[in-house]
Amino acid sequence: MTVIETTRHQWVAEITRIRDHQDQSAFAALFRHFAPRVKAFLMKSGASESLAEEVTQEVMATLWHKAHMFDPARASVATWIFTIARNRKIDALRKQRRPEPEDLPWGPEAEPDQEDILALQQDTEQLARALQELPEKQRDLVERAYFGDLSHSEIAAATGLPLGTIKSRIRLALERMRHTMK
């Protein structure tokens, strides 16, 4: 058995001791070996030092709490730990980009201006007229697609028309409506 294989078996044994006996010395050995490597991996992949430290702590806590989920038949201990690290980093970056609840507006939205309401009403009326001016076959397909919330395939199944015909008629209808509304 090579040194690498011996080391791999040692890490599996340490995880097993954590899983079966909550062995703190096994955890300490894994922590000493993997924590600096995980932190370096995270920093090389673009994480700040503070984020790398935070994520490394989460990774090692996950190792402790979820040792029962490790399967040596699926991955090595290192692969398992670094996969957790990668996923935790992605989660942390997503969380940083997401607004915190206190940054979100609360309460009722401001009432729209009368000018905006009037413009919306006019657009709605113009859209209704444009829809009514379509040939019946095109209007029916547009209504099924946009008001009936059906996919093109569902419309084809319901009408017996070929999918290409459905798509062409809807495309032509939308172009006519666009031209009418200008």
PDB file of N, CA and C in Angstrom, residues 15 18 20 63 86 99 105 121 128 138 140 164:
ATOM      1  N   ILE A  15     -12.998   9.830   9.900  1.00  0.00           N
ATOM      2  CA  ILE A  15     -14.419  10.173   9.675  1.00  0.00           C
ATOM      3  C   ILE A  15     -15.318   9.134  10.353  1.00  0.00           C
ATOM      4  N   ILE A  18     -15.466   9.776  13.989  1.00  0.00           N
ATOM      5  CA  ILE A  18     -16.341  10.925  14.274  1.00  0.00           C
ATOM      6  C   ILE A  18     -17.797  10.477  14.181  1.00  0.00           C
ATOM      7  N   ASP A  20     -19.145   7.412  14.394  1.00  0.00           N
ATOM      8  CA  ASP A  20     -19.580   6.395  15.345  1.00  0.00           C
ATOM      9  C   ASP A  20     -19.413   6.789  16.809  1.00  0.00           C
ATOM     10  N   LEU A  63     -18.582  18.837   8.585  1.00  0.00           N
ATOM     11  CA  LEU A  63     -17.874  17.563   8.693  1.00  0.00           C
ATOM     12  C   LEU A  63     -18.235  16.880  10.019  1.00  0.00           C
ATOM     13  N   ARG A  86     -16.779  24.135  -1.629  1.00  0.00           N
ATOM     14  CA  ARG A  86     -17.219  24.820  -2.852  1.00  0.00           C
ATOM     15  C   ARG A  86     -18.689  25.212  -2.743  1.00  0.00           C
ATOM     16  N   PRO A  99     -30.455  40.984  -1.115  1.00  0.00           N
ATOM     17  CA  PRO A  99     -30.709  42.054  -0.149  1.00  0.00           C
ATOM     18  C   PRO A  99     -31.221  41.480   1.169  1.00  0.00           C
ATOM     19  N   PRO A 105     -38.329  47.282   0.882  1.00  0.00           N
ATOM     20  CA  PRO A 105     -39.366  48.237   1.280  1.00  0.00           C
ATOM     21  C   PRO A 105     -40.524  47.519   1.966  1.00  0.00           C
ATOM     22  N   GLN A 121     -54.516  52.446 -18.865  1.00  0.00           N
ATOM     23  CA  GLN A 121     -55.865  52.190 -19.388  1.00  0.00           C
ATOM     24  C   GLN A 121     -55.888  52.319 -20.910  1.00  0.00           C
ATOM     25  N   ALA A 128     -56.650  45.603 -26.542  1.00  0.00           N
ATOM     26  CA  ALA A 128     -57.913  44.897 -26.783  1.00  0.00           C
ATOM     27  C   ALA A 128     -58.387  45.110 -28.224  1.00  0.00           C
ATOM     28  N   GLN A 138     -56.030  33.440 -35.708  1.00  0.00           N
ATOM     29  CA  GLN A 138     -54.867  33.966 -34.989  1.00  0.00           C
ATOM     30  C   GLN A 138     -55.270  34.422 -33.591  1.00  0.00           C
ATOM     31  N   ASP A 140     -57.670  33.353 -31.704  1.00  0.00           N
ATOM     32  CA  ASP A 140     -57.918  32.181 -30.866  1.00  0.00           C
ATOM     33  C   ASP A 140     -56.605  31.620 -30.312  1.00  0.00           C
ATOM     34  N   GLY A 164     -45.725  23.722 -35.972  1.00  0.00           N
ATOM     35  CA  GLY A 164     -45.175  24.808 -36.788  1.00  0.00           C
ATOM     36  C   GLY A 164     -46.241  25.811 -37.194  1.00  0.00           C
TER      37      GLY A 164
END
